[in-house]
């Protein structure tokens, strides 16, 4: 079946976010089944009103795919459709697919087969139909292309009528202000561009997403303003290659990042996470990107895939960088950004990879001990140059994958964090249903036990134990609002001061005065506290209520002195004795002396009463 174009003559289609008339959507009526049905369900006895059915939505793949699904779900919900993650409840299945690896496409094939067996109307979206439109598995189902997601309501309605719809032609980018139903209401996945500038020999995604197409800085900034107002606490910038952003429209990634950071709340209540970027396109902007990563509202985390530690393999992959250039990226960011965390990817068993090539990859991972490494075996994707290359035997590929996984899992990247106090942004519930999930500024996952009412807030936590993949913490304080400003006399000297680094958070001053994300602490200069409201965890309030008020007061004084010591250390104040080592302030000493004398007075009164009763006895 050929692709069906929009049929609005002379208009190029409807404006982004608006529906076309139903007769403007090309459809291919399915052939009627002349055989007598064995059973007709009541649902099919009479046509249903559009927008009253339930749609089962299933998403495979990357965060960009997840964002596309959220946009499609938002439009369907806005037109009255109910959404479900239970396939049995769905009157129609919407499957958003991924073409990166064989397993994800195999899972899609299985799901399509199940849907057809269950007589469910199917709409398939994403990279698989866009990049491989002639797949046998896609016969008899409707298709929505990656740049046609704003037409999903039309496609669903026609499919429910029994028609097969196929919209695959690329057009202008879908609008960013379409209705959206987020999987996590506290997390906005913001696509900044589609496609890429690369031509990796193993990549099928380029066939689907195409050449680079960037959203304008203004449109992205407006979206950021909107989602911040909606109460979003994390913004994930997503694309096939974040570092390539803007090269097609005359801007670059640092320009976008600085514009977005300007719109983030200064109290650190909304954090920005920069998405995956390949080494070639950030090499010339490393210092500017490092400055953004130091900002208190930006996670000090970046995903930079290396894929192999061998230059020979990288050349065969057509990755357009060397291992040395990858090292430059990692070393520079690690040097310039306190607490920087870098994740990377490795493909094991790429065609032509020798034992020596693989050994170089293992040594690279051992050298840097990355906290996150995504290890995958090479999968030949149909239509890619690598699929025609001579393959490494599958047994060798599997053994290399197991060996590298063993090396990686032997690392304990979070050793040393136990006992530290960190500020975290809490946005999710763990899969165990017991813990809440937060992230430090370095994007280290922290699991805490706390009421769900603190989701969407920031908190100070003490790290109680560390694991291989995450750390565990105990909530000290829940931060509700922190508004600070730099004292005027320090603004001029801000660039001369060293970045602040305290046990709450590693952060550095941005060009414009901003608070550290750790709370009302000093960030390269003196700050003036306007408001610092702290709401305690409900369970902590109960525990503290049972304790002696004098003990509670001492804890408060201890916390205050601890922060004061950390602030002074950040400014380079010498000879400041740490509270943890036994240092006492004047007020604290006076308080303890008062308590001691009160105790002596009570003892004296008791003894006096005892002596008065002796003569009478």
PDB file of C-alpha atoms in Angstrom, residues 355-511:
ATOM      1  CA  UNK A 355      40.401  -9.569  20.776  1.00  0.00           C
ATOM      2  CA  UNK A 356      42.798  -6.624  20.935  1.00  0.00           C
ATOM      3  CA  UNK A 357      40.012  -4.175  20.074  1.00  0.00           C
ATOM      4  CA  UNK A 358      37.841  -5.614  22.823  1.00  0.00           C
ATOM      5  CA  UNK A 359      40.719  -5.500  25.323  1.00  0.00           C
ATOM      6  CA  UNK A 360      41.066  -1.772  24.629  1.00  0.00           C
ATOM      7  CA  UNK A 361      37.384  -1.317  25.398  1.00  0.00           C
ATOM      8  CA  UNK A 362      37.694  -3.221  28.685  1.00  0.00           C
ATOM      9  CA  UNK A 363      40.706  -1.140  29.687  1.00  0.00           C
ATOM     10  CA  UNK A 364      38.846   2.092  28.953  1.00  0.00           C
ATOM     11  CA  UNK A 365      35.958   1.061  31.204  1.00  0.00           C
ATOM     12  CA  UNK A 366      38.359  -0.062  33.939  1.00  0.00           C
ATOM     13  CA  UNK A 367      40.232   3.230  33.755  1.00  0.00           C
ATOM     14  CA  UNK A 368      37.245   5.528  34.139  1.00  0.00           C
ATOM     15  CA  UNK A 369      34.952   3.265  36.214  1.00  0.00           C
ATOM     16  CA  UNK A 370      31.834   4.916  34.829  1.00  0.00           C
ATOM     17  CA  UNK A 371      28.868   4.664  37.227  1.00  0.00           C
ATOM     18  CA  UNK A 372      26.563   3.713  34.350  1.00  0.00           C
ATOM     19  CA  UNK A 373      27.517   1.712  31.260  1.00  0.00           C
ATOM     20  CA  UNK A 374      24.856   0.436  28.861  1.00  0.00           C
ATOM     21  CA  UNK A 375      26.304  -2.746  27.367  1.00  0.00           C
ATOM     22  CA  UNK A 376      24.681  -4.391  24.362  1.00  0.00           C
ATOM     23  CA  UNK A 377      25.580  -7.035  21.840  1.00  0.00           C
ATOM     24  CA  UNK A 378      25.781  -6.048  18.195  1.00  0.00           C
ATOM     25  CA  UNK A 379      22.498  -6.567  16.352  1.00  0.00           C
ATOM     26  CA  UNK A 380      22.571  -6.265  12.542  1.00  0.00           C
ATOM     27  CA  UNK A 381      19.709  -4.031  11.503  1.00  0.00           C
ATOM     28  CA  UNK A 382      18.274  -4.586   8.042  1.00  0.00           C
ATOM     29  CA  UNK A 383      19.272  -1.977   5.500  1.00  0.00           C
ATOM     30  CA  UNK A 384      22.321  -0.720   7.392  1.00  0.00           C
ATOM     31  CA  UNK A 385      25.909  -1.011   6.085  1.00  0.00           C
ATOM     32  CA  UNK A 386      26.975  -2.979   9.170  1.00  0.00           C
ATOM     33  CA  UNK A 387      24.438  -5.680   8.370  1.00  0.00           C
ATOM     34  CA  UNK A 388      26.521  -6.538   5.292  1.00  0.00           C
ATOM     35  CA  UNK A 389      29.827  -6.714   7.188  1.00  0.00           C
ATOM     36  CA  UNK A 390      31.434  -9.978   8.274  1.00  0.00           C
ATOM     37  CA  UNK A 391      30.043 -10.823  11.681  1.00  0.00           C
ATOM     38  CA  UNK A 392      31.886 -11.915  14.803  1.00  0.00           C
ATOM     39  CA  UNK A 393      30.690 -15.390  15.884  1.00  0.00           C
ATOM     40  CA  UNK A 394      27.722 -15.115  18.230  1.00  0.00           C
ATOM     41  CA  UNK A 395      29.388 -17.156  20.978  1.00  0.00           C
ATOM     42  CA  UNK A 396      32.297 -14.720  21.047  1.00  0.00           C
ATOM     43  CA  UNK A 397      29.916 -11.748  21.110  1.00  0.00           C
ATOM     44  CA  UNK A 398      28.033 -13.206  24.081  1.00  0.00           C
ATOM     45  CA  UNK A 399      31.246 -14.001  25.959  1.00  0.00           C
ATOM     46  CA  UNK A 400      32.562 -10.477  25.435  1.00  0.00           C
ATOM     47  CA  UNK A 401      29.291  -9.012  26.650  1.00  0.00           C
ATOM     48  CA  UNK A 402      29.395 -11.173  29.785  1.00  0.00           C
ATOM     49  CA  UNK A 403      33.033 -10.327  30.462  1.00  0.00           C
ATOM     50  CA  UNK A 404      32.522  -6.581  30.149  1.00  0.00           C
ATOM     51  CA  UNK A 405      29.393  -6.770  32.291  1.00  0.00           C
ATOM     52  CA  UNK A 406      31.352  -8.573  35.021  1.00  0.00           C
ATOM     53  CA  UNK A 407      34.059  -5.918  34.902  1.00  0.00           C
ATOM     54  CA  UNK A 408      31.531  -3.109  35.129  1.00  0.00           C
ATOM     55  CA  UNK A 409      29.476  -4.671  37.907  1.00  0.00           C
ATOM     56  CA  UNK A 410      32.611  -5.091  40.034  1.00  0.00           C
ATOM     57  CA  UNK A 411      32.796  -1.305  40.466  1.00  0.00           C
ATOM     58  CA  UNK A 412      31.266   0.370  43.520  1.00  0.00           C
ATOM     59  CA  UNK A 413      30.940   3.922  42.189  1.00  0.00           C
ATOM     60  CA  UNK A 414      29.074   5.298  45.200  1.00  0.00           C
ATOM     61  CA  UNK A 415      31.469   4.173  47.921  1.00  0.00           C
ATOM     62  CA  UNK A 416      32.298   7.163  50.076  1.00  0.00           C
ATOM     63  CA  UNK A 417      28.814   8.657  49.939  1.00  0.00           C
ATOM     64  CA  UNK A 418      27.643   7.015  53.161  1.00  0.00           C
ATOM     65  CA  UNK A 419      27.157   9.582  55.886  1.00  0.00           C
ATOM     66  CA  UNK A 420      27.014  12.524  53.490  1.00  0.00           C
ATOM     67  CA  UNK A 421      24.069  14.904  53.414  1.00  0.00           C
ATOM     68  CA  UNK A 422      22.691  15.615  49.947  1.00  0.00           C
ATOM     69  CA  UNK A 423      19.874  17.622  48.461  1.00  0.00           C
ATOM     70  CA  UNK A 424      17.655  15.486  46.237  1.00  0.00           C
ATOM     71  CA  UNK A 425      14.707  16.084  43.925  1.00  0.00           C
ATOM     72  CA  UNK A 426      11.989  13.482  44.618  1.00  0.00           C
ATOM     73  CA  UNK A 427       9.926  12.600  41.557  1.00  0.00           C
ATOM     74  CA  UNK A 428       8.940   8.931  41.488  1.00  0.00           C
ATOM     75  CA  UNK A 429       7.979   5.754  43.319  1.00  0.00           C
ATOM     76  CA  UNK A 430      10.404   2.835  43.095  1.00  0.00           C
ATOM     77  CA  UNK A 431       9.343  -0.386  41.423  1.00  0.00           C
ATOM     78  CA  UNK A 432       9.283  -2.112  44.817  1.00  0.00           C
ATOM     79  CA  UNK A 433       6.384   0.155  45.813  1.00  0.00           C
ATOM     80  CA  UNK A 434       8.105   0.902  49.114  1.00  0.00           C
ATOM     81  CA  UNK A 435      10.713   3.537  48.383  1.00  0.00           C
ATOM     82  CA  UNK A 436      10.475   6.938  46.798  1.00  0.00           C
ATOM     83  CA  UNK A 437      13.097   7.888  44.209  1.00  0.00           C
ATOM     84  CA  UNK A 438      15.134  11.071  44.262  1.00  0.00           C
ATOM     85  CA  UNK A 439      18.302  12.231  42.544  1.00  0.00           C
ATOM     86  CA  UNK A 440      21.282  14.216  43.751  1.00  0.00           C
ATOM     87  CA  UNK A 441      22.768  16.993  41.652  1.00  0.00           C
ATOM     88  CA  UNK A 442      25.075  14.358  40.151  1.00  0.00           C
ATOM     89  CA  UNK A 443      21.947  12.380  39.261  1.00  0.00           C
ATOM     90  CA  UNK A 444      22.776   9.595  41.701  1.00  0.00           C
ATOM     91  CA  UNK A 445      19.586   7.683  42.473  1.00  0.00           C
ATOM     92  CA  UNK A 446      18.607   7.903  46.145  1.00  0.00           C
ATOM     93  CA  UNK A 447      15.947   5.587  47.594  1.00  0.00           C
ATOM     94  CA  UNK A 448      14.095   6.829  50.663  1.00  0.00           C
ATOM     95  CA  UNK A 449      11.167   5.673  52.768  1.00  0.00           C
ATOM     96  CA  UNK A 450       8.790   8.592  53.096  1.00  0.00           C
ATOM     97  CA  UNK A 451       5.114   9.454  52.512  1.00  0.00           C
ATOM     98  CA  UNK A 452       4.036   9.970  48.914  1.00  0.00           C
ATOM     99  CA  UNK A 453       2.960  13.482  49.868  1.00  0.00           C
ATOM    100  CA  UNK A 454       6.554  14.658  49.439  1.00  0.00           C
ATOM    101  CA  UNK A 455       6.665  13.620  45.774  1.00  0.00           C
ATOM    102  CA  UNK A 456       7.494  16.673  43.702  1.00  0.00           C
ATOM    103  CA  UNK A 457       9.555  18.308  46.446  1.00  0.00           C
ATOM    104  CA  UNK A 458      13.222  18.648  47.274  1.00  0.00           C
ATOM    105  CA  UNK A 459      14.662  17.306  50.507  1.00  0.00           C
ATOM    106  CA  UNK A 460      17.871  17.117  52.479  1.00  0.00           C
ATOM    107  CA  UNK A 461      18.751  13.466  53.085  1.00  0.00           C
ATOM    108  CA  UNK A 462      21.537  11.679  54.904  1.00  0.00           C
ATOM    109  CA  UNK A 463      22.978   8.763  52.925  1.00  0.00           C
ATOM    110  CA  UNK A 464      22.688   5.709  55.175  1.00  0.00           C
ATOM    111  CA  UNK A 465      24.018   2.987  52.859  1.00  0.00           C
ATOM    112  CA  UNK A 466      25.224   2.501  49.308  1.00  0.00           C
ATOM    113  CA  UNK A 467      24.492  -0.151  46.716  1.00  0.00           C
ATOM    114  CA  UNK A 468      25.760  -0.932  43.242  1.00  0.00           C
ATOM    115  CA  UNK A 469      23.054   0.936  41.347  1.00  0.00           C
ATOM    116  CA  UNK A 470      21.736   3.418  43.896  1.00  0.00           C
ATOM    117  CA  UNK A 471      22.117   4.674  47.458  1.00  0.00           C
ATOM    118  CA  UNK A 472      19.706   4.741  50.389  1.00  0.00           C
ATOM    119  CA  UNK A 473      18.909   7.821  52.401  1.00  0.00           C
ATOM    120  CA  UNK A 474      17.015   9.162  55.393  1.00  0.00           C
ATOM    121  CA  UNK A 475      15.043  12.375  55.094  1.00  0.00           C
ATOM    122  CA  UNK A 476      16.280  15.191  57.325  1.00  0.00           C
ATOM    123  CA  UNK A 477      14.269  18.095  55.983  1.00  0.00           C
ATOM    124  CA  UNK A 478      11.791  18.658  53.180  1.00  0.00           C
ATOM    125  CA  UNK A 479      12.524  21.925  51.408  1.00  0.00           C
ATOM    126  CA  UNK A 480       9.464  23.811  50.259  1.00  0.00           C
ATOM    127  CA  UNK A 481      10.822  27.190  49.210  1.00  0.00           C
ATOM    128  CA  UNK A 482      14.246  28.746  49.083  1.00  0.00           C
ATOM    129  CA  UNK A 483      14.627  32.257  47.700  1.00  0.00           C
ATOM    130  CA  UNK A 484      18.063  33.795  47.890  1.00  0.00           C
ATOM    131  CA  UNK A 485      19.991  36.565  46.218  1.00  0.00           C
ATOM    132  CA  UNK A 486      23.633  37.482  45.974  1.00  0.00           C
ATOM    133  CA  UNK A 487      24.723  40.429  48.052  1.00  0.00           C
ATOM    134  CA  UNK A 488      25.458  43.380  45.699  1.00  0.00           C
ATOM    135  CA  UNK A 489      29.033  43.812  46.860  1.00  0.00           C
ATOM    136  CA  UNK A 490      29.894  40.270  45.780  1.00  0.00           C
ATOM    137  CA  UNK A 491      28.304  40.235  42.340  1.00  0.00           C
ATOM    138  CA  UNK A 492      31.221  41.991  40.669  1.00  0.00           C
ATOM    139  CA  UNK A 493      33.731  39.536  42.122  1.00  0.00           C
ATOM    140  CA  UNK A 494      31.686  36.413  41.491  1.00  0.00           C
ATOM    141  CA  UNK A 495      33.735  35.066  38.577  1.00  0.00           C
ATOM    142  CA  UNK A 496      36.932  35.343  40.620  1.00  0.00           C
ATOM    143  CA  UNK A 497      35.643  33.124  43.413  1.00  0.00           C
ATOM    144  CA  UNK A 498      36.045  29.367  43.526  1.00  0.00           C
ATOM    145  CA  UNK A 499      33.003  27.170  42.978  1.00  0.00           C
ATOM    146  CA  UNK A 500      31.298  26.216  46.173  1.00  0.00           C
ATOM    147  CA  UNK A 501      31.541  22.612  47.185  1.00  0.00           C
ATOM    148  CA  UNK A 502      29.882  21.444  50.346  1.00  0.00           C
ATOM    149  CA  UNK A 503      28.566  18.215  51.661  1.00  0.00           C
ATOM    150  CA  UNK A 504      25.042  19.090  50.607  1.00  0.00           C
ATOM    151  CA  UNK A 505      25.773  19.543  46.922  1.00  0.00           C
ATOM    152  CA  UNK A 506      28.557  20.215  44.488  1.00  0.00           C
ATOM    153  CA  UNK A 507      27.599  23.307  42.590  1.00  0.00           C
ATOM    154  CA  UNK A 508      29.125  26.420  41.165  1.00  0.00           C
ATOM    155  CA  UNK A 509      28.082  29.940  40.507  1.00  0.00           C
ATOM    156  CA  UNK A 510      26.515  30.784  37.210  1.00  0.00           C
ATOM    157  CA  UNK A 511      26.940  34.077  35.450  1.00  0.00           C
TER     158      UNK A 511
END
